[in-house]
Amino acid sequence: MCRLLLRAPHQDIHHMLTTTHVKTTICSAFCRTVSFTSFSRTSSQRLSPATFWSICPSSTRTRRLSSFHQCQKFPDQFRSLCNGVQLRQVILSSHRCQKNGGIFGLTELQRATITTSPRKDMMSTKEKEPVMSPENVEMRRMLRDIFTTAVDSVMPRSMLEKMVHFNAKLNVLTVAERNYSVNRNVFVVGFGKAVLGMARVVEDLLGEHIIKGILSIPDGARKDLEKAGKKDMLLSEGSKICVQEGASNNLPDNNAFRAARDINKLISNLTSKDIVIVLMSGGGSALLPYPIEPLDMDDVINTTRELFNHGATIGDVNTVRKHLEVLKGGGLAKAAMPAQVISLIISDVIGDSLDLIASGPTVRSTYSPHRCLEVISRLNAGKAIPERVLTMLQSRKTILSRQSQVTADPRGGVTECVVDDKTDWSRVHNVLVGTNNIVCSAAAHCAEQLGFVSLVLSAELCGEARQVGVVMAKLAQYITACYHPRVGTTADSDLIMLELNIAKHGISKNKLNEIAVKARNAQNLKKPMCIVAGGETTVTITGTGMGGRSQEMALTAGIQLQKGFQVFKERRPQARVFFLSAGTDGQDGPTRAAGALVDENFMADALAQGLNPQKFLDNNDAYNFFSQFYRSKDLVVTGLTGTNVMDIQLLVVRI
Ligand SMILES: Nc1ncnc2c1ncn2[C@@H]1O[C@H](COP(=O)(O)OP(=O)(O)O)[C@@H](O)[C@H]1O
Ligand SMILES: O=C(O)[C@H](O)COP(=O)(O)O
């Protein structure tokens, strides 16, 4: 029997026996063990138990397994069946199926999990690891290809070259249709995950006109680009731009502070003839920290970390840090006056709001300690934020409330003012050069080329990662149902329920209709479907594990697929679902991975490998889960990519 097991080394027997892909020989062994006698209401022909078991729908199998659970003898019989397949340890904490369950929900499945050590005979002899089917390997390869191609489309060079031109004969630099006269008067500063590649483009264009430059980039970013052979994203030999690294794992630190001080010093004594080219991208906030006195770096670091850990969006975090640091919220542009400032910006913020990207160092900002305190209180983070920060915000709020130049809050009271400074904002040119929209379109285009019917769901996906993971799994069900709607006079109630359920999570009826049309199109063309989404979710951390929002989303989607997908699999037993979520910057949370991918057999495969996904999820430990699952094969690991336009998700349904 052990030789007949199909996919994974220590398969969950319950799952195996309820899916429709079990080989007849396994069915025979099972039927013998539990003395299962077949009957068929629909056929006069008497079928052998094994044949009946192998052809009956999975709901019937589940029902029968449930009734076996009711019988006292079942645990022993089941144990002996498992012994027969040499699974070493069978945990059956309860032999009674929950009465109202009928179907094995996740909890029941977990209780009946078979935990074993890996069996040698279920592993490929060479690598001694769980083996994936060729289809699984192929689909995973395609998803990774789509991700890589999409990320390539948002590399700094391709985006900058569309926006910035230099006429070397006339010495005229054109940026988004505005001209600047250049004459060895250019200073370059940059901060963020994508700025090394951006600086190389600027250096290639302006060469000798650059007097000096300083970049603040993430620890290890240069090495990763070197390792990946991306020479055109590294500065040229003898470059006048120097590079400082810091802010490991996207948290401000003293190295980044040193870089910020150097940048401030460089731009603080310029004349009106000078041009400062400011390169910025996501990660820039952590790479340009400069606390306003009396705050220090510990205050800035702790505030940032705690806000993130309380589920803050990047908008929330940056709203607060603009008020705590010198160079954020327009501070860098002020420091550079009277020079001409040209900012080239790659967005990692939903809605591409310029004052939030890297906390808006060159964007005129509103001042609102009220709003900062609101953010902190909404996130229930008050106790975790350093006392000095709270005191500073409180006292500024009091002062502001007394001033006259304020904007009234519709709810009463005063909330914000535009700081009246001497900055000539007409000398600041902020240009958006890259967004998540670009990466989503590129992913959809690549998917089409690989033979999928594709659709961009949104480039503004946000919310808690685990809730979005659930929605993604539901969308997979929805698409599967659309491929095969029940026709007739009664409406398809499963489909309607799903629609309502998904709509609850903010996906409009119109979008669902669009998906339904595409699904039918895919069905007619006999093509798989690929939904592309982008944006940035959040994670409210309650556990002590290691992970990131993309890995957490993939883990949740995998679990949810098990919960809901089986119902729809009945209609389309051959339906396959694959889901990938990853950060375009190549780093998901403080981990070495960009993200992860799952398929609809995820739960069964995980349990079969002795891993309980829900337990890892409860501890925000997605990275450690995926590191062990299929020996980390479903982690997406790219190294730092040298760009950053938030995350993308790819949902593939193949019928
Ligand atoms: N153990 C964890 N599990 C899930 N998410 C985590 C974990 N630790 C940190 N995060 C999340 O990672 C995010 C920061 O990740 P990062 O990839 O550095 O962000 P960004 O791409 O915006 O720079 C935060 O939202 C934080 O909540
Ligand atoms: O992408 C990132 O690194 C984070 O979203 C932080 O981005 P920021 O530098 O734009 O604040």
XYZ file of C-alpha atoms and ligand atoms in Angstrom:
693
model
C 0.000 0.000 0.000
C 2.734 2.437 0.845
C 3.934 2.376 -2.725
C 0.505 3.476 -3.874
C 0.336 6.698 -1.970
C 0.139 9.453 -4.459
C 1.586 12.826 -3.760
C 3.075 13.550 -0.398
C 5.131 11.370 1.941
C 2.826 11.377 4.913
C -0.479 12.207 3.394
C -3.412 13.104 5.562
C -5.607 10.060 5.182
C -8.817 11.922 5.664
C -8.053 14.331 2.928
C -6.853 11.577 0.666
C -9.989 9.589 1.175
C -12.286 12.493 0.489
C -10.661 13.759 -2.654
C -11.625 12.246 -5.950
C -8.098 11.397 -6.941
C -7.523 8.324 -4.812
C -6.393 5.250 -6.663
C -8.740 2.275 -6.610
C -6.130 0.157 -4.844
C -6.082 2.600 -1.951
C -9.876 2.588 -1.943
C -9.858 -1.212 -1.761
C -7.550 -1.226 1.237
C -9.670 1.417 2.912
C -12.971 -0.351 2.196
C -11.577 -3.649 3.485
C -10.234 -2.052 6.644
C -13.448 -0.336 7.614
C -15.737 -3.052 6.185
C -17.369 -0.591 3.866
C -20.196 -2.053 1.787
C -21.243 -0.203 -1.292
C -24.681 0.614 -2.478
C -25.788 2.684 -5.370
C -29.108 4.438 -5.606
C -28.588 5.495 -9.139
C -27.468 2.283 -10.711
C -29.077 -1.103 -10.718
C -25.639 -2.480 -11.238
C -23.942 -3.527 -8.023
C -20.510 -2.015 -7.756
C -17.589 -3.281 -5.807
C -17.000 -1.219 -2.649
C -13.714 0.114 -3.950
C -15.178 1.143 -7.302
C -18.093 2.787 -5.614
C -15.791 4.642 -3.274
C -13.598 5.786 -6.092
C -16.435 7.168 -8.214
C -18.726 8.641 -5.609
C -18.580 12.390 -5.136
C -16.442 13.784 -2.397
C -19.507 14.921 -0.405
C -20.658 11.302 -0.214
C -17.200 10.202 0.815
C -17.134 12.824 3.498
C -20.566 11.750 4.751
C -19.488 8.130 4.883
C -16.293 8.971 6.687
C -18.386 10.934 9.166
C -20.561 7.952 9.847
C -17.493 5.799 10.359
C -16.446 8.261 12.974
C -19.647 7.551 14.899
C -18.785 3.909 15.202
C -16.775 2.877 18.235
C -14.480 0.659 16.304
C -13.453 3.271 13.763
C -10.388 4.714 15.511
C -8.820 1.276 15.787
C -9.671 0.382 12.262
C -8.384 3.682 11.066
C -5.199 3.272 13.040
C -4.657 -0.119 11.531
C -5.237 1.292 8.068
C -2.623 3.907 8.773
C -0.249 1.294 10.124
C -0.880 -0.519 6.895
C 0.544 2.457 5.073
C 3.350 2.697 7.572
C 2.372 6.058 8.951
C 3.964 6.005 12.343
C 1.731 7.967 14.591
C -1.956 8.577 14.293
C -3.566 11.164 16.451
C -7.271 10.746 16.782
C -8.245 12.861 19.710
C -11.894 12.377 18.982
C -13.591 9.599 17.116
C -16.896 11.339 17.041
C -17.595 13.658 14.234
C -19.119 16.940 15.324
C -22.814 16.359 14.894
C -23.651 19.408 12.886
C -20.471 19.203 10.861
C -21.205 16.540 8.334
C -18.261 17.766 6.412
C -14.831 17.685 7.981
C -14.120 21.289 8.758
C -10.621 22.401 9.419
C -10.776 21.570 13.121
C -11.923 18.039 12.506
C -9.288 17.577 9.883
C -6.652 18.833 12.260
C -7.785 16.546 15.050
C -7.453 13.633 12.765
C -4.093 14.739 11.508
C -1.608 12.025 11.014
C 1.734 13.212 12.215
C 4.675 11.234 11.087
C 8.292 11.622 10.441
C 9.101 11.701 6.738
C 9.044 8.285 5.170
C 12.045 7.496 3.102
C 10.039 5.664 0.477
C 7.891 8.739 -0.133
C 10.840 10.913 -0.918
C 12.814 11.240 -4.042
C 15.847 9.108 -3.322
C 18.206 11.840 -4.450
C 16.953 14.837 -2.517
C 15.039 13.166 0.268
C 12.229 15.669 0.193
C 8.522 15.743 -0.634
C 7.928 15.463 -4.343
C 5.647 17.805 -6.289
C 3.731 16.727 -9.374
C 5.023 18.096 -12.708
C 1.870 20.224 -13.026
C 2.532 21.808 -9.660
C 6.117 22.493 -10.567
C 5.163 23.972 -13.937
C 2.447 26.258 -12.586
C 4.728 27.476 -9.846
C 7.383 28.246 -12.405
C 4.880 30.273 -14.453
C 3.725 32.275 -11.440
C 7.302 33.062 -10.517
C 8.018 34.057 -14.132
C 5.080 36.447 -14.147
C 6.269 37.956 -10.872
C 9.853 38.370 -12.101
C 8.819 39.859 -15.439
C 6.466 42.274 -13.724
C 9.170 43.392 -11.288
C 11.562 43.905 -14.216
C 9.078 46.387 -15.672
C 9.428 48.631 -12.636
C 13.187 48.668 -12.508
C 14.438 52.258 -12.106
C 16.007 52.514 -15.559
C 12.902 51.661 -17.550
C 10.805 54.092 -15.557
C 13.269 56.984 -15.350
C 14.231 56.926 -18.999
C 10.614 57.631 -19.913
C 10.579 60.748 -17.787
C 14.076 62.248 -17.813
C 16.114 63.305 -20.880
C 19.332 65.204 -21.301
C 20.378 67.133 -24.355
C 24.176 67.052 -24.084
C 24.638 69.601 -26.880
C 22.468 72.227 -25.262
C 23.121 71.088 -21.696
C 19.404 70.969 -21.088
C 17.865 68.511 -18.718
C 14.192 67.806 -19.365
C 12.149 66.308 -16.573
C 8.483 65.682 -17.221
C 8.451 68.412 -19.860
C 10.205 71.066 -17.777
C 13.667 72.201 -18.858
C 16.642 72.944 -16.643
C 19.936 74.410 -17.678
C 22.774 72.255 -16.428
C 26.365 73.360 -16.002
C 28.402 71.365 -13.488
C 25.919 72.406 -10.872
C 24.148 69.170 -9.990
C 24.017 67.529 -6.562
C 22.367 64.144 -6.184
C 20.878 62.826 -2.988
C 18.774 59.718 -2.615
C 17.185 57.477 -0.025
C 15.147 54.326 -0.539
C 15.278 50.804 -1.852
C 15.353 51.793 -5.514
C 17.700 54.762 -5.497
C 20.965 53.028 -6.365
C 19.606 52.071 -9.786
C 18.011 55.505 -10.156
C 21.311 57.214 -9.373
C 23.072 55.157 -12.017
C 20.607 56.400 -14.641
C 21.128 60.009 -13.565
C 24.886 59.462 -13.576
C 24.747 57.996 -17.095
C 22.778 61.023 -18.271
C 24.587 63.862 -16.514
C 28.084 62.455 -15.929
C 30.516 65.327 -15.379
C 27.773 67.761 -14.409
C 27.400 66.020 -11.093
C 29.489 67.646 -8.387
C 28.735 65.364 -5.515
C 26.097 62.982 -4.260
C 25.097 60.871 -1.270
C 22.744 57.916 -1.255
C 21.253 56.189 1.758
C 20.302 52.633 0.802
C 19.294 49.491 2.716
C 21.948 47.274 4.242
C 23.018 44.662 1.742
C 21.242 46.277 -1.238
C 24.438 46.824 -3.205
C 25.651 43.298 -2.575
C 22.356 41.795 -3.720
C 22.502 43.738 -6.985
C 26.127 42.690 -7.479
C 25.195 39.079 -6.798
C 22.343 39.295 -9.283
C 24.761 40.677 -11.897
C 22.725 43.890 -12.246
C 25.707 46.057 -13.099
C 23.618 48.736 -14.742
C 22.041 49.391 -11.351
C 25.364 50.030 -9.612
C 27.269 53.296 -9.730
C 30.139 53.620 -12.170
C 33.739 53.332 -11.059
C 35.063 56.630 -9.691
C 31.514 57.851 -9.172
C 31.089 61.180 -7.395
C 28.096 59.797 -5.598
C 28.895 57.963 -2.396
C 26.730 55.300 -0.878
C 25.913 54.664 2.756
C 24.009 51.615 3.931
C 21.705 51.263 6.905
C 18.168 50.630 8.155
C 18.268 46.851 8.285
C 14.816 45.389 7.948
C 13.392 48.772 7.118
C 13.757 50.247 10.583
C 15.651 53.515 11.006
C 19.019 53.135 12.744
C 22.156 55.111 13.554
C 23.803 54.361 10.210
C 20.811 55.812 8.414
C 20.927 58.777 10.793
C 24.572 59.421 9.829
C 23.579 59.355 6.149
C 20.686 61.746 6.826
C 23.024 64.172 8.602
C 25.501 64.022 5.710
C 22.752 64.638 3.181
C 21.461 67.562 5.204
C 24.954 69.041 5.368
C 25.529 68.601 1.639
C 22.400 70.453 0.595
C 22.366 73.110 3.274
C 24.837 75.553 1.692
C 23.791 75.664 -1.940
C 23.072 78.677 -4.123
C 20.197 79.454 -6.456
C 22.344 78.317 -9.385
C 22.563 74.782 -8.051
C 20.280 71.885 -8.831
C 19.566 69.141 -6.320
C 18.248 65.961 -7.836
C 16.459 64.058 -5.094
C 15.875 60.376 -5.733
C 13.371 58.709 -3.495
C 11.455 55.506 -3.183
C 9.845 53.318 -0.543
C 12.183 52.613 2.315
C 13.269 56.238 2.161
C 11.553 57.059 5.445
C 13.707 54.607 7.380
C 16.819 55.698 5.472
C 16.495 59.408 6.229
C 15.836 59.676 9.970
C 16.758 62.916 11.676
C 14.964 63.390 14.996
C 13.752 66.837 15.996
C 15.233 67.744 19.363
C 14.729 66.723 22.126
C 13.830 63.389 20.512
C 16.603 60.919 19.794
C 17.003 57.944 17.488
C 15.582 55.524 20.078
C 12.360 57.535 20.105
C 12.155 57.428 16.325
C 13.001 53.726 16.085
C 10.576 52.641 18.807
C 7.735 54.769 17.481
C 8.143 53.358 13.981
C 8.348 49.750 15.108
C 5.400 49.982 17.451
C 3.154 51.688 14.921
C 3.879 48.954 12.366
C 3.324 46.245 14.925
C -0.037 47.726 15.808
C -1.189 47.325 12.213
C -0.477 50.852 10.983
C -0.602 51.540 7.276
C 2.377 53.289 5.749
C 0.163 56.402 5.603
C -0.361 56.234 9.369
C 3.318 55.724 10.138
C 4.473 58.467 7.819
C 1.900 60.928 9.095
C 3.445 60.529 12.531
C 7.103 60.486 11.540
C 6.758 63.650 9.460
C 6.109 65.390 12.780
C 9.072 63.900 14.596
C 11.887 64.414 12.100
C 13.711 67.327 10.504
C 13.921 66.266 6.855
C 10.475 64.711 6.402
C 7.293 66.613 5.507
C 9.075 69.061 3.201
C 12.109 69.504 5.479
C 14.643 68.459 2.866
C 13.356 70.936 0.283
C 13.527 73.702 2.883
C 17.102 72.782 3.717
C 18.064 72.863 0.034
C 16.707 76.358 -0.631
C 17.517 78.457 -2.625
C 18.682 75.656 -4.969
C 16.372 74.195 -7.614
C 14.999 70.879 -6.323
C 13.956 68.128 -8.725
C 12.511 65.060 -7.008
C 12.135 61.806 -8.890
C 9.811 59.568 -6.936
C 8.912 55.883 -7.105
C 5.715 55.292 -5.163
C 5.239 52.594 -2.570
C 2.109 54.144 -1.159
C -1.493 53.341 -2.038
C -2.936 56.231 -4.004
C 0.613 57.506 -4.765
C 0.227 60.461 -2.474
C 3.493 62.408 -2.821
C 3.451 63.748 0.715
C 3.489 60.210 2.092
C 6.093 58.483 -0.086
C 9.283 58.356 2.006
C 7.353 60.768 4.273
C 7.391 63.565 1.674
C 10.794 65.263 2.240
C 10.259 67.594 -0.727
C 6.514 68.070 -0.508
C 4.844 70.939 1.245
C 3.128 69.355 4.155
C 0.371 70.143 6.569
C 1.137 70.147 10.229
C -1.211 68.232 12.468
C -0.173 66.824 15.828
C -3.909 66.166 16.317
C -3.877 63.682 13.494
C -0.772 61.932 14.851
C -2.425 61.468 18.221
C -5.571 60.219 16.496
C -3.529 57.606 14.615
C -1.867 56.449 17.832
C -5.148 56.213 19.666
C -6.972 54.483 16.776
C -4.275 51.823 16.721
C -4.418 51.538 20.488
C -0.671 52.064 20.510
C -0.484 54.770 23.188
C 1.164 52.546 25.788
C 3.847 51.411 23.387
C 4.887 54.842 22.069
C 7.779 56.552 23.911
C 6.636 59.045 26.517
C 8.742 61.823 25.020
C 6.988 61.474 21.660
C 3.539 61.625 23.212
C 4.471 64.648 25.306
C 5.850 66.470 22.284
C 2.738 65.793 20.210
C 0.433 66.747 23.077
C 2.133 70.069 23.729
C 2.190 70.924 20.031
C -1.487 70.101 19.828
C -2.196 72.515 22.638
C -0.136 75.279 21.025
C -1.740 74.729 17.625
C -5.220 74.829 19.074
C -4.472 78.316 20.357
C -3.215 79.599 17.023
C -5.467 81.279 14.557
C -4.182 79.948 11.237
C -5.829 76.593 11.469
C -8.202 74.427 9.527
C -11.422 73.624 11.326
C -12.294 70.002 11.816
C -15.888 69.349 10.608
C -16.476 67.634 13.958
C -15.455 70.798 15.742
C -12.050 71.876 16.998
C -8.891 72.530 15.032
C -6.723 69.921 13.465
C -4.088 71.199 11.135
C -2.315 74.128 9.604
C -0.032 74.762 6.685
C 3.250 75.853 8.156
C 4.045 79.360 7.016
C 7.686 79.122 6.004
C 9.959 81.025 3.660
C 10.355 78.187 1.189
C 9.805 79.051 -2.464
C 7.842 75.964 -3.422
C 7.841 76.958 -7.095
C 11.493 75.859 -7.064
C 10.517 72.341 -6.104
C 9.502 69.954 -8.878
C 8.134 66.631 -7.657
C 7.739 63.980 -10.352
C 6.157 60.573 -9.902
C 8.073 58.085 -12.060
C 6.868 54.669 -10.923
C 3.743 53.151 -9.385
C 2.144 49.842 -8.521
C -0.195 50.265 -11.510
C 2.747 49.696 -13.818
C 3.743 46.424 -12.176
C 0.140 45.153 -12.192
C -0.314 45.915 -15.890
C 3.001 44.243 -16.685
C 1.991 41.134 -14.723
C -1.348 40.951 -16.534
C 0.379 41.378 -19.887
C 2.929 38.677 -19.110
C 0.164 36.316 -17.967
C -1.666 36.845 -21.274
C 1.503 36.002 -23.139
C 1.870 32.816 -21.155
C -1.631 31.775 -22.221
C -3.791 33.000 -19.341
C -6.853 35.189 -19.521
C -5.890 37.966 -17.149
C -7.507 40.787 -15.249
C -6.199 43.472 -12.915
C -8.406 43.459 -9.838
C -6.889 46.507 -8.134
C -3.628 48.318 -7.561
C -4.882 49.519 -4.202
C -5.326 46.354 -2.204
C -5.113 47.116 1.500
C -6.418 45.905 4.845
C -5.212 43.144 7.160
C -3.172 40.620 5.175
C -5.078 37.679 6.589
C -8.441 39.114 5.620
C -7.236 39.772 2.101
C -5.938 36.179 1.983
C -9.443 34.936 2.756
C -10.929 37.126 0.023
C -8.401 35.802 -2.472
C -9.399 32.216 -1.673
C -13.056 33.158 -2.029
C -12.343 34.757 -5.369
C -10.829 31.458 -6.475
C -14.067 29.736 -5.524
C -16.038 32.414 -7.292
C -14.099 32.005 -10.507
C -14.467 28.236 -10.333
C -18.199 28.642 -9.872
C -18.370 31.102 -12.783
C -16.698 28.600 -15.035
C -19.486 26.232 -14.274
C -22.630 28.085 -13.266
C -25.646 25.971 -12.481
C -28.139 26.562 -15.236
C -31.881 26.282 -14.915
C -34.691 28.189 -13.408
C -33.256 28.534 -9.916
C -30.456 30.971 -9.350
C -27.094 29.603 -8.384
C -27.315 30.135 -4.648
C -23.675 29.177 -3.958
C -22.586 31.834 -6.384
C -24.887 34.463 -4.911
C -23.714 33.716 -1.375
C -20.123 33.995 -2.501
C -20.774 37.269 -4.290
C -22.295 38.733 -1.148
C -19.443 37.429 0.923
C -16.772 38.873 -1.341
C -18.595 42.170 -1.762
C -18.503 42.514 2.026
C -14.757 42.814 1.705
C -14.969 45.773 -0.626
C -14.858 44.202 -4.082
C -17.642 45.831 -6.036
C -20.415 44.035 -7.870
C -19.122 45.585 -11.083
C -15.684 44.099 -10.529
C -17.224 40.715 -9.816
C -19.242 40.947 -13.011
C -16.060 41.754 -14.875
C -14.407 38.699 -13.332
C -17.400 36.533 -14.257
C -17.233 37.686 -17.881
C -13.497 36.987 -18.009
C -14.018 33.561 -16.431
C -16.524 32.611 -19.091
C -14.164 33.948 -21.718
C -11.403 31.785 -20.248
C -13.724 28.805 -20.270
C -14.585 29.310 -23.955
C -10.940 29.687 -24.853
C -10.005 26.742 -22.620
C -7.446 28.891 -20.885
C -6.594 29.302 -17.224
C -7.341 32.591 -15.585
C -4.949 34.902 -13.770
C -6.177 37.689 -11.497
C -3.560 40.306 -10.695
C -3.730 42.598 -7.704
C -1.348 45.038 -6.099
C -1.074 47.275 -3.093
C 0.064 46.998 0.472
C -1.692 45.229 3.297
C -0.930 45.412 7.002
C -0.402 42.922 9.781
C -1.400 43.463 13.378
C 1.181 41.386 15.147
C 0.055 39.427 18.158
C 2.477 36.509 17.985
C 6.200 36.132 18.347
C 6.981 34.512 15.016
C 8.750 35.688 11.923
C 6.953 36.711 8.764
C 5.723 39.414 6.487
C 2.395 40.516 5.065
C 2.752 38.563 1.808
C 3.703 35.290 3.470
C 0.910 35.782 5.989
C -1.567 36.409 3.168
C -0.463 33.296 1.276
C -0.703 31.191 4.423
C -4.235 32.438 5.098
C -5.316 31.920 1.501
C -3.998 28.347 1.637
C -5.974 27.603 4.792
C -9.116 29.227 3.418
C -8.889 27.275 0.176
C -9.236 24.070 2.171
C -12.184 25.480 4.097
C -14.227 26.602 1.166
C -12.913 25.195 -2.016
C -14.023 21.589 -1.651
C -17.661 22.527 -2.209
C -16.756 24.026 -5.563
C -14.382 21.256 -6.424
C -17.385 18.984 -6.610
C -18.559 20.874 -9.647
C -15.124 20.925 -11.170
C -13.023 18.200 -9.602
C -10.088 19.042 -11.787
C -10.024 22.719 -10.741
C -6.619 23.892 -9.630
C -5.808 27.089 -7.777
C -2.445 28.748 -7.259
C -1.830 31.951 -5.354
C 1.324 34.011 -5.021
C 1.878 37.136 -2.983
C 5.231 38.913 -2.878
C 6.861 42.286 -2.403
C 8.400 43.901 -5.453
C 11.323 45.035 -3.283
C 12.262 41.410 -2.615
C 11.820 41.626 1.134
C 8.667 40.726 3.001
C 8.849 41.918 6.600
C 12.122 41.212 8.357
C 12.681 37.994 6.391
C 14.931 36.920 3.562
C 11.924 36.098 1.370
C 9.856 38.328 -0.914
C 6.715 36.273 -0.362
C 5.243 32.827 -0.838
C 2.861 30.782 -2.930
C 0.239 28.131 -2.211
C -2.151 25.892 -4.097
C -5.523 24.421 -3.229
C -3.982 21.262 -1.754
C -1.996 23.363 0.653
C -3.676 22.270 3.900
C -3.529 18.593 3.111
C 0.077 18.814 2.017
C 1.035 20.806 5.090
C -0.666 18.450 7.490
C 0.914 15.573 5.649
C 4.285 17.146 6.223
C 3.580 17.390 9.929
C 2.936 21.148 9.826
C -0.124 22.868 11.202
C -0.577 26.109 9.201
C -3.117 27.588 11.592
C -0.680 27.335 14.475
C 1.992 29.182 12.525
C -0.536 31.801 11.436
C -1.688 32.356 15.007
C 1.915 33.139 15.924
C 2.587 35.414 12.877
C 5.152 32.821 11.928
C 4.541 32.461 8.196
C 8.225 32.584 7.332
C 9.087 29.653 9.575
C 6.141 27.765 8.168
C 7.179 28.219 4.553
C 10.815 27.530 5.412
C 9.800 24.023 6.437
C 6.954 23.397 4.000
C 8.250 21.570 0.923
C 11.637 22.512 2.326
C 11.076 26.174 1.525
C 10.274 25.561 -2.145
C 7.166 27.725 -1.942
C 8.982 30.716 -0.561
C 9.631 33.386 -3.173
C 13.236 34.435 -2.676
C 14.736 37.049 -4.987
C 17.108 39.065 -2.830
C 16.640 42.847 -2.779
C 15.471 43.686 -6.280
C 16.526 47.332 -6.424
C 13.003 48.636 -6.840
C 9.923 49.043 -4.666
C 6.343 49.599 -5.764
C 4.624 47.687 -2.941
C 3.389 44.100 -3.385
C 1.635 42.070 -6.024
C -0.695 39.101 -5.868
C -1.337 36.553 -8.595
C -4.342 34.260 -8.359
C -4.519 31.518 -10.950
C -7.509 29.258 -11.498
C -7.202 26.451 -13.960
C -10.182 24.292 -14.787
N 6.117 38.185 12.006
C 5.471 38.918 11.103
N 4.437 38.404 10.419
C 3.761 39.146 9.517
N 4.076 40.408 9.228
C 5.109 40.970 9.859
C 5.868 40.259 10.820
N 6.848 41.086 11.275
C 6.696 42.267 10.622
N 5.647 42.194 9.785
C 5.111 43.244 8.943
O 6.019 43.612 7.960
C 5.745 44.950 7.558
C 7.038 45.620 7.202
O 7.544 44.873 6.180
P 8.430 45.425 5.033
O 8.480 44.389 3.976
O 9.704 45.873 5.615
O 7.561 46.647 4.573
P 7.760 47.526 3.312
O 7.782 46.658 2.120
O 6.590 48.412 3.378
O 9.057 48.175 3.490
C 5.008 45.599 8.696
O 3.715 45.937 8.223
C 4.894 44.521 9.762
O 3.621 44.510 10.346
O 8.227 50.230 1.165
C 8.691 50.513 2.261
O 9.837 50.340 2.551
C 7.762 51.035 3.300
O 6.471 51.080 2.761
C 8.209 52.377 3.787
O 8.135 53.254 2.750
P 8.412 54.811 2.865
O 9.874 54.968 2.850
O 7.763 55.379 1.644
O 7.807 55.322 4.094
